[in-house]
mmCIF file of C-alpha atoms and ligand atoms in Angstrom:
data_model
loop_
_atom_site.group_PDB
_atom_site.id
_atom_site.type_symbol
_atom_site.label_atom_id
_atom_site.label_comp_id
_atom_site.label_asym_id
_atom_site.label_seq_id
_atom_site.Cartn_x
_atom_site.Cartn_y
_atom_site.Cartn_z
ATOM 1 C CA MET A 1170 -18.304 -55.165 98.329
ATOM 2 C CA LYS A 1171 -15.050 -53.884 99.571
ATOM 3 C CA ALA A 1172 -11.932 -55.079 97.999
ATOM 4 C CA ALA A 1173 -8.037 -54.388 97.494
ATOM 5 C CA ARG A 1174 -7.350 -54.185 93.820
ATOM 6 C CA PHE A 1175 -3.874 -54.226 92.209
ATOM 7 C CA THR A 1176 -3.172 -52.108 89.145
ATOM 8 C CA ALA A 1177 -0.019 -53.251 87.331
ATOM 9 C CA GLY A 1178 0.361 -49.965 85.477
ATOM 10 C CA ASP A 1179 1.497 -47.905 88.470
ATOM 11 C CA LYS A 1180 1.872 -50.937 90.891
ATOM 12 C CA SER A 1181 -0.642 -49.638 93.200
ATOM 13 C CA LEU A 1182 -2.903 -51.539 95.482
ATOM 14 C CA ASP A 1183 -6.166 -49.704 96.458
ATOM 15 C CA LEU A 1184 -8.986 -50.239 98.862
ATOM 16 C CA LEU A 1185 -12.229 -49.941 96.631
ATOM 17 C CA ASP A 1186 -15.763 -50.561 96.460
ATOM 18 C CA VAL A 1187 -16.322 -52.899 93.516
ATOM 19 C CA PRO A 1188 -19.438 -54.883 92.533
ATOM 20 C CA THR A 1189 -20.066 -58.160 94.272
ATOM 21 C CA PRO A 1190 -19.410 -60.987 91.794
ATOM 22 C CA GLU A 1191 -22.361 -63.245 90.834
ATOM 23 C CA PRO A 1192 -21.624 -66.974 90.512
ATOM 24 C CA GLY A 1193 -22.010 -68.723 87.343
ATOM 25 C CA PRO A 1194 -23.970 -72.030 87.047
ATOM 26 C CA LEU A 1195 -21.067 -74.193 88.102
ATOM 27 C CA GLU A 1196 -19.701 -71.647 90.670
ATOM 28 C CA VAL A 1197 -20.145 -70.740 94.305
ATOM 29 C CA ARG A 1198 -19.840 -67.425 95.948
ATOM 30 C CA VAL A 1199 -17.913 -67.584 99.240
ATOM 31 C CA ARG A 1200 -17.744 -64.887 101.917
ATOM 32 C CA ILE A 1201 -13.982 -64.599 102.863
ATOM 33 C CA GLN A 1202 -13.229 -65.278 106.552
ATOM 34 C CA ALA A 1203 -9.499 -65.476 106.028
ATOM 35 C CA CYS A 1204 -6.973 -65.074 103.385
ATOM 36 C CA GLY A 1205 -3.016 -65.070 103.644
ATOM 37 C CA ILE A 1206 -0.712 -62.684 102.564
ATOM 38 C CA CYS A 1207 2.015 -64.731 100.524
ATOM 39 C CA LEU A 1208 5.408 -63.600 99.179
ATOM 40 C CA SER A 1209 4.269 -64.015 95.611
ATOM 41 C CA ASP A 1210 1.717 -61.411 96.304
ATOM 42 C CA VAL A 1211 4.499 -59.343 97.500
ATOM 43 C CA HIS A 1212 6.426 -60.026 94.152
ATOM 44 C CA LEU A 1213 3.370 -59.291 92.090
ATOM 45 C CA ILE A 1214 2.854 -55.873 93.779
ATOM 46 C CA ASP A 1215 6.600 -54.921 93.448
ATOM 47 C CA GLY A 1216 6.776 -55.986 89.826
ATOM 48 C CA SER A 1217 9.386 -58.840 90.343
ATOM 49 C CA ILE A 1218 6.675 -61.372 89.084
ATOM 50 C CA PRO A 1219 5.101 -59.938 85.840
ATOM 51 C CA ALA A 1220 1.401 -59.210 86.040
ATOM 52 C CA ILE A 1221 -0.851 -61.470 83.970
ATOM 53 C CA VAL A 1222 -3.810 -58.950 83.736
ATOM 54 C CA PRO A 1223 -4.008 -55.092 84.096
ATOM 55 C CA GLN A 1224 -6.056 -55.191 87.213
ATOM 56 C CA VAL A 1225 -6.782 -57.946 89.744
ATOM 57 C CA ILE A 1226 -7.974 -58.498 93.275
ATOM 58 C CA PRO A 1227 -4.876 -60.540 94.939
ATOM 59 C CA GLY A 1228 -5.127 -63.170 97.522
ATOM 60 C CA HIS A 1229 -4.612 -66.903 96.784
ATOM 61 C CA GLU A 1230 -5.166 -68.568 100.153
ATOM 62 C CA PRO A 1231 -8.779 -68.234 101.297
ATOM 63 C CA SER A 1232 -11.330 -69.952 103.615
ATOM 64 C CA GLY A 1233 -14.922 -68.833 104.159
ATOM 65 C CA ILE A 1234 -18.559 -69.443 104.194
ATOM 66 C CA VAL A 1235 -20.714 -70.369 101.109
ATOM 67 C CA ASP A 1236 -22.874 -67.394 100.489
ATOM 68 C CA LYS A 1237 -24.745 -68.233 97.147
ATOM 69 C CA VAL A 1238 -24.542 -71.276 94.815
ATOM 70 C CA GLY A 1239 -24.855 -71.444 91.149
ATOM 71 C CA GLU A 1240 -27.780 -73.416 89.697
ATOM 72 C CA LEU A 1241 -25.840 -76.501 88.702
ATOM 73 C CA VAL A 1242 -23.558 -76.851 91.535
ATOM 74 C CA PRO A 1243 -24.179 -80.079 93.417
ATOM 75 C CA GLY A 1244 -23.728 -80.618 97.074
ATOM 76 C CA TRP A 1245 -22.875 -77.184 98.414
ATOM 77 C CA LYS A 1246 -25.349 -74.941 100.299
ATOM 78 C CA PRO A 1247 -25.158 -71.376 101.820
ATOM 79 C CA GLY A 1248 -23.595 -71.711 105.241
ATOM 80 C CA ASP A 1249 -21.145 -74.395 104.349
ATOM 81 C CA ARG A 1250 -17.526 -73.851 105.583
ATOM 82 C CA ALA A 1251 -14.845 -74.419 103.023
ATOM 83 C CA VAL A 1252 -11.242 -73.959 102.082
ATOM 84 C CA LEU A 1253 -10.643 -72.761 98.602
ATOM 85 C CA ALA A 1254 -7.776 -73.916 96.184
ATOM 86 C CA GLY A 1255 -5.739 -71.065 95.128
ATOM 87 C CA GLY A 1256 -6.234 -71.888 91.448
ATOM 88 C CA ARG A 1257 -8.553 -73.581 88.818
ATOM 89 C CA SER A 1258 -8.379 -75.367 85.615
ATOM 90 C CA CYS A 1259 -9.121 -73.707 82.397
ATOM 91 C CA GLY A 1260 -11.834 -75.970 81.255
ATOM 92 C CA ARG A 1261 -11.102 -75.287 77.459
ATOM 93 C CA CYS A 1262 -7.456 -76.854 76.860
ATOM 94 C CA ARG A 1263 -7.135 -80.236 75.332
ATOM 95 C CA ASN A 1264 -6.480 -81.952 78.728
ATOM 96 C CA CYS A 1265 -9.535 -80.250 80.262
ATOM 97 C CA THR A 1266 -11.908 -81.113 77.606
ATOM 98 C CA ILE A 1267 -11.141 -84.936 77.796
ATOM 99 C CA GLY A 1268 -11.615 -84.673 81.702
ATOM 100 C CA ARG A 1269 -8.008 -84.566 82.714
ATOM 101 C CA ASP A 1270 -8.475 -81.236 84.353
ATOM 102 C CA GLU A 1271 -5.840 -82.020 87.008
ATOM 103 C CA ASP A 1272 -3.375 -81.841 84.149
ATOM 104 C CA CYS A 1273 -4.788 -78.571 82.774
ATOM 105 C CA LEU A 1274 -2.348 -77.008 80.237
ATOM 106 C CA ALA A 1275 -3.394 -73.499 80.994
ATOM 107 C CA PHE A 1276 -3.855 -73.569 84.771
ATOM 108 C CA GLN A 1277 -4.960 -70.189 86.191
ATOM 109 C CA ILE A 1278 -3.953 -68.972 89.670
ATOM 110 C CA MET A 1279 -6.316 -66.892 91.875
ATOM 111 C CA GLY A 1280 -5.194 -63.432 92.403
ATOM 112 C CA PHE A 1281 -3.107 -63.415 89.286
ATOM 113 C CA HIS A 1282 -5.402 -64.625 86.319
ATOM 114 C CA TYR A 1283 -8.640 -63.779 87.943
ATOM 115 C CA ASP A 1284 -10.008 -61.938 90.923
ATOM 116 C CA GLY A 1285 -8.828 -63.466 94.498
ATOM 117 C CA SER A 1286 -9.708 -63.207 98.031
ATOM 118 C CA TRP A 1287 -8.550 -59.835 99.552
ATOM 119 C CA ALA A 1288 -12.303 -59.001 99.248
ATOM 120 C CA GLU A 1289 -15.614 -59.654 100.787
ATOM 121 C CA TYR A 1290 -16.431 -62.312 98.522
ATOM 122 C CA VAL A 1291 -15.050 -64.465 95.818
ATOM 123 C CA THR A 1292 -16.545 -66.654 93.333
ATOM 124 C CA VAL A 1293 -14.707 -70.161 92.356
ATOM 125 C CA PRO A 1294 -15.717 -73.202 90.542
ATOM 126 C CA TYR A 1295 -17.417 -75.651 93.120
ATOM 127 C CA PHE A 1296 -14.766 -78.319 92.446
ATOM 128 C CA ALA A 1297 -12.017 -76.015 93.721
ATOM 129 C CA MET A 1298 -13.327 -76.310 97.111
ATOM 130 C CA THR A 1299 -12.767 -78.666 100.005
ATOM 131 C CA PRO A 1300 -15.343 -78.982 102.855
ATOM 132 C CA LEU A 1301 -14.197 -77.697 106.271
ATOM 133 C CA PRO A 1302 -15.274 -79.374 109.363
ATOM 134 C CA GLU A 1303 -16.471 -77.351 112.368
ATOM 135 C CA GLY A 1304 -13.701 -76.658 114.910
ATOM 136 C CA ILE A 1305 -11.082 -75.836 112.505
ATOM 137 C CA PRO A 1306 -10.243 -72.160 112.640
ATOM 138 C CA PHE A 1307 -10.735 -70.317 109.338
ATOM 139 C CA GLU A 1308 -7.267 -68.812 109.503
ATOM 140 C CA GLN A 1309 -5.361 -72.280 109.891
ATOM 141 C CA ALA A 1310 -7.758 -73.715 107.098
ATOM 142 C CA ALA A 1311 -6.965 -70.724 104.751
ATOM 143 C CA ILE A 1312 -3.142 -71.279 104.855
ATOM 144 C CA LEU A 1313 -3.546 -74.849 103.762
ATOM 145 C CA ALA A 1314 -4.456 -73.462 100.363
ATOM 146 C CA ASP A 1315 -0.899 -72.512 99.366
ATOM 147 C CA ALA A 1316 1.530 -72.385 102.310
ATOM 148 C CA VAL A 1317 0.933 -75.837 103.416
ATOM 149 C CA ALA A 1318 -0.420 -77.595 100.130
ATOM 150 C CA THR A 1319 2.365 -76.277 97.835
ATOM 151 C CA PRO A 1320 5.278 -77.784 99.860
ATOM 152 C CA TYR A 1321 3.110 -80.988 100.636
ATOM 153 C CA ALA A 1322 2.734 -81.553 96.916
ATOM 154 C CA ALA A 1323 6.339 -80.735 96.223
ATOM 155 C CA LEU A 1324 7.380 -83.261 98.824
ATOM 156 C CA ILE A 1325 5.279 -86.274 98.405
ATOM 157 C CA ASP A 1326 4.613 -86.095 94.619
ATOM 158 C CA ARG A 1327 6.921 -84.005 92.615
ATOM 159 C CA GLY A 1328 9.848 -84.902 94.993
ATOM 160 C CA GLY A 1329 8.558 -88.449 95.642
ATOM 161 C CA LEU A 1330 9.539 -88.381 99.224
ATOM 162 C CA LYS A 1331 9.696 -91.823 100.825
ATOM 163 C CA PRO A 1332 9.915 -92.840 104.375
ATOM 164 C CA GLY A 1333 13.386 -92.764 105.565
ATOM 165 C CA GLU A 1334 14.803 -90.445 103.134
ATOM 166 C CA SER A 1335 16.785 -87.356 104.009
ATOM 167 C CA VAL A 1336 15.408 -83.922 103.073
ATOM 168 C CA GLY A 1337 16.957 -80.342 102.847
ATOM 169 C CA LEU A 1338 14.708 -77.248 102.983
ATOM 170 C CA TRP A 1339 15.971 -73.955 101.730
ATOM 171 C CA GLY A 1340 13.879 -70.925 102.899
ATOM 172 C CA ILE A 1341 12.156 -71.478 106.300
ATOM 173 C CA GLY A 1342 9.330 -68.697 105.510
ATOM 174 C CA GLY A 1343 5.632 -69.126 105.056
ATOM 175 C CA LEU A 1344 6.132 -72.416 103.002
ATOM 176 C CA GLY A 1345 9.444 -73.741 104.395
ATOM 177 C CA THR A 1346 8.048 -73.703 107.869
ATOM 178 C CA HIS A 1347 5.403 -76.121 106.874
ATOM 179 C CA ALA A 1348 7.616 -78.176 104.684
ATOM 180 C CA VAL A 1349 9.627 -78.950 107.837
ATOM 181 C CA GLN A 1350 6.527 -80.225 109.722
ATOM 182 C CA LEU A 1351 5.270 -82.258 106.575
ATOM 183 C CA ALA A 1352 8.557 -83.838 105.972
ATOM 184 C CA ARG A 1353 8.670 -84.939 109.472
ATOM 185 C CA LEU A 1354 4.983 -86.219 109.300
ATOM 186 C CA CYS A 1355 5.900 -87.896 105.923
ATOM 187 C CA GLY A 1356 8.638 -89.914 107.571
ATOM 188 C CA ALA A 1357 11.948 -88.209 106.520
ATOM 189 C CA SER A 1358 14.807 -89.733 108.534
ATOM 190 C CA PHE A 1359 16.827 -86.438 108.549
ATOM 191 C CA ILE A 1360 15.753 -82.927 108.061
ATOM 192 C CA VAL A 1361 18.130 -80.062 107.360
ATOM 193 C CA ALA A 1362 16.794 -76.485 107.275
ATOM 194 C CA VAL A 1363 18.738 -73.631 105.575
ATOM 195 C CA ASP A 1364 17.914 -69.900 106.257
ATOM 196 C CA PRO A 1365 19.979 -66.718 106.922
ATOM 197 C CA LEU A 1366 17.583 -65.518 109.621
ATOM 198 C CA ALA A 1367 18.396 -67.001 113.109
ATOM 199 C CA SER A 1368 14.662 -66.812 114.039
ATOM 200 C CA ALA A 1369 13.704 -68.873 110.944
ATOM 201 C CA ARG A 1370 16.484 -71.476 111.812
ATOM 202 C CA GLU A 1371 15.193 -71.579 115.479
ATOM 203 C CA ARG A 1372 11.670 -72.086 114.184
ATOM 204 C CA ALA A 1373 12.743 -75.103 111.994
ATOM 205 C CA LEU A 1374 14.463 -76.809 114.882
ATOM 206 C CA SER A 1375 11.469 -76.259 117.106
ATOM 207 C CA LEU A 1376 9.245 -77.840 114.504
ATOM 208 C CA GLY A 1377 11.277 -80.994 113.963
ATOM 209 C CA ALA A 1378 14.351 -80.065 111.748
ATOM 210 C CA ASP A 1379 17.553 -81.995 112.847
ATOM 211 C CA LEU A 1380 19.857 -79.441 111.619
ATOM 212 C CA ALA A 1381 19.625 -75.808 110.765
ATOM 213 C CA LEU A 1382 22.518 -73.977 108.635
ATOM 214 C CA ASP A 1383 23.134 -70.362 107.898
ATOM 215 C CA PRO A 1384 23.995 -70.037 104.133
ATOM 216 C CA LEU A 1385 25.854 -66.824 104.812
ATOM 217 C CA SER A 1386 28.236 -68.161 107.200
ATOM 218 C CA GLN A 1387 28.452 -71.860 106.616
ATOM 219 C CA ASP A 1388 29.607 -74.275 103.767
ATOM 220 C CA VAL A 1389 26.125 -75.722 103.404
ATOM 221 C CA PRO A 1390 26.938 -78.598 101.200
ATOM 222 C CA GLY A 1391 29.929 -79.286 103.126
ATOM 223 C CA GLU A 1392 28.074 -79.318 106.435
ATOM 224 C CA ILE A 1393 25.344 -81.593 104.916
ATOM 225 C CA ARG A 1394 27.875 -84.262 103.575
ATOM 226 C CA GLY A 1395 29.290 -84.106 107.220
ATOM 227 C CA ALA A 1396 26.124 -84.662 108.722
ATOM 228 C CA THR A 1397 25.081 -87.501 106.298
ATOM 229 C CA GLY A 1398 28.293 -89.512 106.606
ATOM 230 C CA GLY A 1399 29.334 -88.181 103.209
ATOM 231 C CA LEU A 1400 26.215 -89.384 101.271
ATOM 232 C CA GLY A 1401 24.308 -86.228 100.668
ATOM 233 C CA LEU A 1402 20.577 -85.780 100.678
ATOM 234 C CA ASP A 1403 17.687 -87.781 98.770
ATOM 235 C CA LEU A 1404 15.536 -84.692 98.476
ATOM 236 C CA THR A 1405 15.878 -80.942 98.485
ATOM 237 C CA LEU A 1406 13.553 -78.046 98.014
ATOM 238 C CA ASP A 1407 14.339 -74.542 96.976
ATOM 239 C CA LEU A 1408 11.603 -72.719 98.459
ATOM 240 C CA VAL A 1409 13.082 -69.430 97.979
ATOM 241 C CA GLY A 1410 13.280 -69.060 94.053
ATOM 242 C CA ALA A 1411 16.946 -68.112 93.347
ATOM 243 C CA ASN A 1412 19.443 -69.816 91.093
ATOM 244 C CA ALA A 1413 22.109 -69.671 93.978
ATOM 245 C CA VAL A 1414 19.725 -71.449 96.202
ATOM 246 C CA LEU A 1415 19.089 -74.095 93.446
ATOM 247 C CA GLN A 1416 22.795 -74.687 93.099
ATOM 248 C CA GLN A 1417 23.319 -75.284 96.813
ATOM 249 C CA CYS A 1418 20.181 -77.780 96.488
ATOM 250 C CA VAL A 1419 22.002 -79.611 93.694
ATOM 251 C CA SER A 1420 25.273 -79.508 95.512
ATOM 252 C CA SER A 1421 23.852 -81.113 98.448
ATOM 253 C CA LEU A 1422 22.217 -84.174 96.691
ATOM 254 C CA GLY A 1423 23.281 -87.736 97.231
ATOM 255 C CA HIS A 1424 23.434 -90.485 94.438
ATOM 256 C CA GLY A 1425 19.927 -90.415 92.840
ATOM 257 C CA GLY A 1426 18.957 -87.229 94.555
ATOM 258 C CA ARG A 1427 16.195 -84.840 93.394
ATOM 259 C CA ALA A 1428 16.000 -81.121 93.696
ATOM 260 C CA VAL A 1429 12.645 -79.196 93.513
ATOM 261 C CA MET A 1430 12.320 -75.914 92.352
ATOM 262 C CA VAL A 1431 9.214 -74.561 94.416
ATOM 263 C CA GLY A 1432 10.227 -70.738 94.550
ATOM 264 C CA LEU A 1433 9.233 -68.926 91.497
ATOM 265 C CA SER A 1434 12.297 -67.150 89.895
ATOM 266 C CA LEU A 1435 12.796 -65.167 86.624
ATOM 267 C CA GLU A 1436 16.574 -66.250 86.716
ATOM 268 C CA HIS A 1437 18.268 -68.462 84.386
ATOM 269 C CA VAL A 1438 18.507 -72.054 85.762
ATOM 270 C CA GLN A 1439 22.401 -72.660 85.725
ATOM 271 C CA LEU A 1440 24.095 -75.518 87.552
ATOM 272 C CA GLU A 1441 27.941 -75.708 88.272
ATOM 273 C CA ARG A 1442 28.537 -79.359 88.708
ATOM 274 C CA SER A 1443 27.719 -80.608 85.234
ATOM 275 C CA LEU A 1444 29.859 -83.980 85.253
ATOM 276 C CA LEU A 1445 28.703 -84.955 88.858
ATOM 277 C CA PHE A 1446 24.985 -84.234 87.689
ATOM 278 C CA GLY A 1447 25.208 -87.178 85.342
ATOM 279 C CA VAL A 1448 27.478 -89.467 87.323
ATOM 280 C CA MET A 1449 25.522 -88.998 90.585
ATOM 281 C CA LYS A 1450 22.026 -89.314 88.617
ATOM 282 C CA HIS A 1451 20.601 -86.243 89.799
ATOM 283 C CA SER A 1452 17.356 -84.634 88.954
ATOM 284 C CA VAL A 1453 16.182 -81.025 89.048
ATOM 285 C CA LEU A 1454 12.260 -80.847 88.844
ATOM 286 C CA GLY A 1455 10.133 -77.728 88.433
ATOM 287 C CA HIS A 1456 7.002 -77.438 90.597
ATOM 288 C CA LEU A 1457 3.879 -75.265 90.876
ATOM 289 C CA GLY A 1458 1.118 -75.393 93.291
ATOM 290 C CA TYR A 1459 -0.819 -78.682 94.265
ATOM 291 C CA GLN A 1460 -4.097 -80.584 93.170
ATOM 292 C CA ARG A 1461 -7.503 -80.431 94.918
ATOM 293 C CA ARG A 1462 -6.724 -83.839 96.555
ATOM 294 C CA HIS A 1463 -3.690 -82.518 98.218
ATOM 295 C CA LEU A 1464 -6.104 -79.963 100.080
ATOM 296 C CA ASP A 1465 -8.386 -82.914 101.037
ATOM 297 C CA ASP A 1466 -5.613 -84.854 102.691
ATOM 298 C CA LEU A 1467 -4.446 -81.747 104.652
ATOM 299 C CA VAL A 1468 -7.933 -80.838 105.970
ATOM 300 C CA LYS A 1469 -8.013 -84.460 107.174
ATOM 301 C CA LEU A 1470 -4.569 -84.229 108.846
ATOM 302 C CA LEU A 1471 -5.520 -80.847 110.451
ATOM 303 C CA ALA A 1472 -8.873 -82.267 111.680
ATOM 304 C CA ALA A 1473 -7.317 -85.148 113.207
ATOM 305 C CA GLY A 1474 -4.722 -83.068 115.045
ATOM 306 C CA ARG A 1475 -1.742 -84.721 112.976
ATOM 307 C CA LEU A 1476 -0.923 -81.191 111.856
ATOM 308 C CA ASP A 1477 -0.590 -78.125 114.234
ATOM 309 C CA LEU A 1478 -0.603 -74.966 112.336
ATOM 310 C CA SER A 1479 -1.545 -72.646 115.413
ATOM 311 C CA ALA A 1480 1.962 -71.263 115.574
ATOM 312 C CA SER A 1481 1.815 -70.221 111.850
ATOM 313 C CA ILE A 1482 -0.698 -67.492 112.199
ATOM 314 C CA SER A 1483 1.468 -64.415 113.061
ATOM 315 C CA ASP A 1484 -1.393 -61.955 113.028
ATOM 316 C CA VAL A 1485 -4.952 -61.330 111.762
ATOM 317 C CA ILE A 1486 -5.712 -57.898 110.281
ATOM 318 C CA PRO A 1487 -8.651 -56.130 108.644
ATOM 319 C CA LEU A 1488 -8.927 -55.744 104.915
ATOM 320 C CA ASP A 1489 -8.292 -52.079 105.446
ATOM 321 C CA ASP A 1490 -4.761 -52.686 106.746
ATOM 322 C CA VAL A 1491 -3.709 -55.043 103.891
ATOM 323 C CA VAL A 1492 -1.254 -52.531 102.242
ATOM 324 C CA ASP A 1493 0.646 -52.400 105.620
ATOM 325 C CA GLY A 1494 0.389 -56.228 105.929
ATOM 326 C CA VAL A 1495 2.144 -56.585 102.571
ATOM 327 C CA ARG A 1496 4.805 -54.128 103.643
ATOM 328 C CA ARG A 1497 5.432 -56.107 106.850
ATOM 329 C CA LEU A 1498 5.930 -59.426 105.040
ATOM 330 C CA ALA A 1499 8.220 -57.700 102.375
ATOM 331 C CA GLU A 1500 10.247 -56.234 104.986
ATOM 332 C CA LYS A 1501 10.019 -59.553 107.177
ATOM 333 C CA GLU A 1502 8.878 -57.273 109.911
ATOM 334 C CA GLY A 1503 8.755 -59.685 113.090
ATOM 335 C CA ASP A 1504 9.727 -62.480 110.745
ATOM 336 C CA PRO A 1505 6.203 -63.511 110.036
ATOM 337 C CA VAL A 1506 5.056 -66.943 108.909
ATOM 338 C CA ARG A 1507 1.563 -65.806 107.740
ATOM 339 C CA ILE A 1508 -0.218 -62.545 108.366
ATOM 340 C CA MET A 1509 -3.796 -63.158 107.574
ATOM 341 C CA VAL A 1510 -6.528 -60.666 106.160
ATOM 342 C CA ALA A 1511 -10.067 -61.063 107.646
ATOM 343 C CA PRO A 1512 -12.365 -59.173 105.390
ATOM 344 C CA MET A 1513 -15.623 -59.796 107.193
ATOM 345 C CA ASN A 1514 -14.102 -58.848 110.689
ATOM 346 C CA ALA A 1515 -13.334 -55.199 109.364
HETATM 347 ZN ZN1 LIG B 103 1.438 -68.100 97.421
HETATM 348 ZN ZN1 LIG B 104 -7.203 -76.680 81.026
#
């Protein structure tokens, strides 16, 4: 099969013919119809996120059609449509071996720990797949697997968002764009979006944010206190992954507020307001990914028309053009939300 493979040694991404993977007894082989290009792929390829294995096929935001089913897999058959979770439990750690695989201690991310979906085929455990009803485009389904599910889990689970609360979102790119829509869907009473790009701020306002701020030219925590009657926010998300952003997230919190670190960063976590942090009962929470049930929720919301992701598909490109797709996202050319790779359309 054709695949794009990343080599950590020289940071190259090459289009190659590689052996088509065979599914194990509990695995399913899926013919990829769409897979997103994520900023974390950009960061793997440019070396700012350390590589976990020497060579890997990136791509952790896939949807496709079941091609071959392992002998012990229940329920799935060739031709079924599916969205694939962008990670899997290890199956071997203490929690996995007592059936608590959702609390896996050695969770593996597709396209980082094991081969992903910038390829014609991928194999995944059957329990990492959510059925996809007819009528949902593969491109929109695919982005559920990271750009939508990750902020969804961060908002409702890690962040504990409750209806009526106020929310601040830093970084209105692939994840933040959907965080605006989801915060609105989940009943946030006030949503502020923070991004240095004017086009990203406009997008946030058009999708339901009440206020959009430019961190380069505005006093963000001051503006937020002004807009909330001096109270500050209940929940803030750092979707960028930078300590300066996390500091603003904490500085913008109200009493009992929670800041969730969603964007990945190698920087030290440092906070300025140490006294207020205790007095105001603030929390800073780390976050990664989501669980399969979040993907199940989102497929239902998409199928029911509660969630409209049509504006999120910035472009669909053949696998042959994936290197240029990575460059376009890295340079924010045209401010893309998601550029999708469609391997089987090549
Ligand atoms: Zn991602
Ligand atoms: Zn495990």
